Tab-separated table of C-alpha atoms in Angstrom:
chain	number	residue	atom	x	y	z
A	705	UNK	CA	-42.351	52.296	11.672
A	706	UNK	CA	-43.981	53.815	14.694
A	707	UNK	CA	-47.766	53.923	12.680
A	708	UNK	CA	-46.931	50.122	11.994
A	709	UNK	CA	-46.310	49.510	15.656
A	710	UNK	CA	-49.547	50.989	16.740
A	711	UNK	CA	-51.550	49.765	14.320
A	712	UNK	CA	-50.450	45.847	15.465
A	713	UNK	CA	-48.985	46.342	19.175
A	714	UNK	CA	-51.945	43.453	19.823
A	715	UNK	CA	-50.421	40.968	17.892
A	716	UNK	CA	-47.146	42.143	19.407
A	717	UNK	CA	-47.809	41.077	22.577
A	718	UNK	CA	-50.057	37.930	21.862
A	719	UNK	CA	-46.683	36.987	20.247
A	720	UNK	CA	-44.770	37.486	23.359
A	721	UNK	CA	-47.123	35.809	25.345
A	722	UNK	CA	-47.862	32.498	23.456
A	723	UNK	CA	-43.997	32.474	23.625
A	724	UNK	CA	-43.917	32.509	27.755
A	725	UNK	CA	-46.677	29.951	27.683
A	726	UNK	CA	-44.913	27.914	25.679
A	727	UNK	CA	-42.032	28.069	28.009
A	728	UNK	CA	-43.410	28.308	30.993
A	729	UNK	CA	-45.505	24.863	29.889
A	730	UNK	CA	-41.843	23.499	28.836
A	731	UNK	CA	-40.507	24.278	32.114
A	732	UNK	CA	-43.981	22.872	33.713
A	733	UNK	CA	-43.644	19.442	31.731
A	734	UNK	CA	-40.027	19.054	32.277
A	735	UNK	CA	-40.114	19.699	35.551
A	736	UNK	CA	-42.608	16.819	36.576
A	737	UNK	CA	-41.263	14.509	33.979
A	738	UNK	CA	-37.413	14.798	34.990
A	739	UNK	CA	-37.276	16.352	38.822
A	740	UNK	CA	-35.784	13.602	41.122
A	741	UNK	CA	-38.347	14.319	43.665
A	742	UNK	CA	-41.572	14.031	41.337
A	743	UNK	CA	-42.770	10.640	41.171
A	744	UNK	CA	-43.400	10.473	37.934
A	745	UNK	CA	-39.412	9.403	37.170
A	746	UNK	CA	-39.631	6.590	39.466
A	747	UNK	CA	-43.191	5.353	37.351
A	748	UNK	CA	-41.717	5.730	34.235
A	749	UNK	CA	-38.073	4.609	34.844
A	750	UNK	CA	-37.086	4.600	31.153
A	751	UNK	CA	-35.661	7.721	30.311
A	752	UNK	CA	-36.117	7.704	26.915
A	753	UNK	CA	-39.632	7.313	26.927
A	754	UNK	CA	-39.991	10.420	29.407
A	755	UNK	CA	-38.056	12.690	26.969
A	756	UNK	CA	-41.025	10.849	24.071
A	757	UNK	CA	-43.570	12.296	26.341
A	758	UNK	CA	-41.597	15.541	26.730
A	759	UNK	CA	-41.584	15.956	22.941
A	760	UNK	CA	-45.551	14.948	22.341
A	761	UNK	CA	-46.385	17.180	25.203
A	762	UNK	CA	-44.698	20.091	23.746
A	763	UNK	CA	-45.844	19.802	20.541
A	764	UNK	CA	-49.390	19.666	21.813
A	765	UNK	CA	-49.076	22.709	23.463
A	766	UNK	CA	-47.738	24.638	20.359
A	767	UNK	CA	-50.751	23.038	18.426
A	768	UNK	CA	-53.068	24.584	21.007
A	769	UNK	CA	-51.253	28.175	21.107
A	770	UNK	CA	-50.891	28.222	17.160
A	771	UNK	CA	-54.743	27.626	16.664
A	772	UNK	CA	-55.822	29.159	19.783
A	773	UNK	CA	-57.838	32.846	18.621
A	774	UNK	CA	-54.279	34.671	20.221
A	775	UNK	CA	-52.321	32.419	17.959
A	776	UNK	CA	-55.047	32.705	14.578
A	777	UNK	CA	-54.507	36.658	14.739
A	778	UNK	CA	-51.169	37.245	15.400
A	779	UNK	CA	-49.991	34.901	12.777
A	780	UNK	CA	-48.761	32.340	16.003
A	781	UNK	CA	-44.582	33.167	15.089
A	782	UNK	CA	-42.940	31.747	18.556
A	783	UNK	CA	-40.292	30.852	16.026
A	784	UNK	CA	-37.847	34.323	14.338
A	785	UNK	CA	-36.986	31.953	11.792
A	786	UNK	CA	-40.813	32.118	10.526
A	787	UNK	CA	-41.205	35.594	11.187
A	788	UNK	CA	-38.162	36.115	8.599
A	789	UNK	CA	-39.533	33.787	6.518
A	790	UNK	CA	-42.541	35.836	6.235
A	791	UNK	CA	-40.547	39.293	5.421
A	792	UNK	CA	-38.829	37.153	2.731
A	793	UNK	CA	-42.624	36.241	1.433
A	794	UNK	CA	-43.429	39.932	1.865
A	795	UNK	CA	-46.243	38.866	4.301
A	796	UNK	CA	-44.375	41.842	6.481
A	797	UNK	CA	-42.856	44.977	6.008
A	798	UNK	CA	-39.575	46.056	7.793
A	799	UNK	CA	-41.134	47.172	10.817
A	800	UNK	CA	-43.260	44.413	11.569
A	801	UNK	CA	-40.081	42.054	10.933
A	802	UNK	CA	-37.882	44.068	13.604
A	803	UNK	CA	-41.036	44.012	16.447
A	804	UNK	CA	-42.373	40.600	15.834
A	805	UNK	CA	-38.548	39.082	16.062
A	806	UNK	CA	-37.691	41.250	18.781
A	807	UNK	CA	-40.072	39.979	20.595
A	808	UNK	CA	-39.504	36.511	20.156
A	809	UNK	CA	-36.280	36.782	20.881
């Protein structure tokens, strides 16, 4: 387990930090889209619509992170469910399952 963590420590960590960009960016978006003091709420008084823009933001983001070259190499599994999806497809071995969803965690 410990060769297997050497040999892909990179991916490892470009796992762990497409995951804080993707929250940070959620934090980012939500913040200017739902803060009472941004002025964004008070252009765009429908809330529903806001959350719409929420949603298409976010998803652009994980578009950008899953097919950015960080997100190509490590396989781009923000998700545990699809790193455990990949054991089950034996795209991993044990150890790679226990660091990748560790760290996604």
């Amino acid at each position: 387990m410990m060769q297997t963590l050497r040999k892909h420590y990179p991916e490892y960590l470009m796992e762990a930090a497409g995951l804080g960009i993707f929250l940070i960016s959620a934090v980012v978006v939500t913040t200017l889209l739902e803060h009472p003091a941004s002025p964004i709420p008070q252009a765009i008084s429908d809330p529903l619509l806001r959350r719409f823009i929420i949603g298409v933001a976010m998803g652009l983001i994980a578009i950008c992170i899953i097919y950015s070259p960080w997100g190509k190499q490590s396989g781009a599994h923000l998700n545990p469910i699809v790193t455990s999806l990949s054991f089950v497809s034996a795209k991993f071995n044990r150890g790679m399952l226990f660091f990748t969803s560790w760290l996604t965690l």
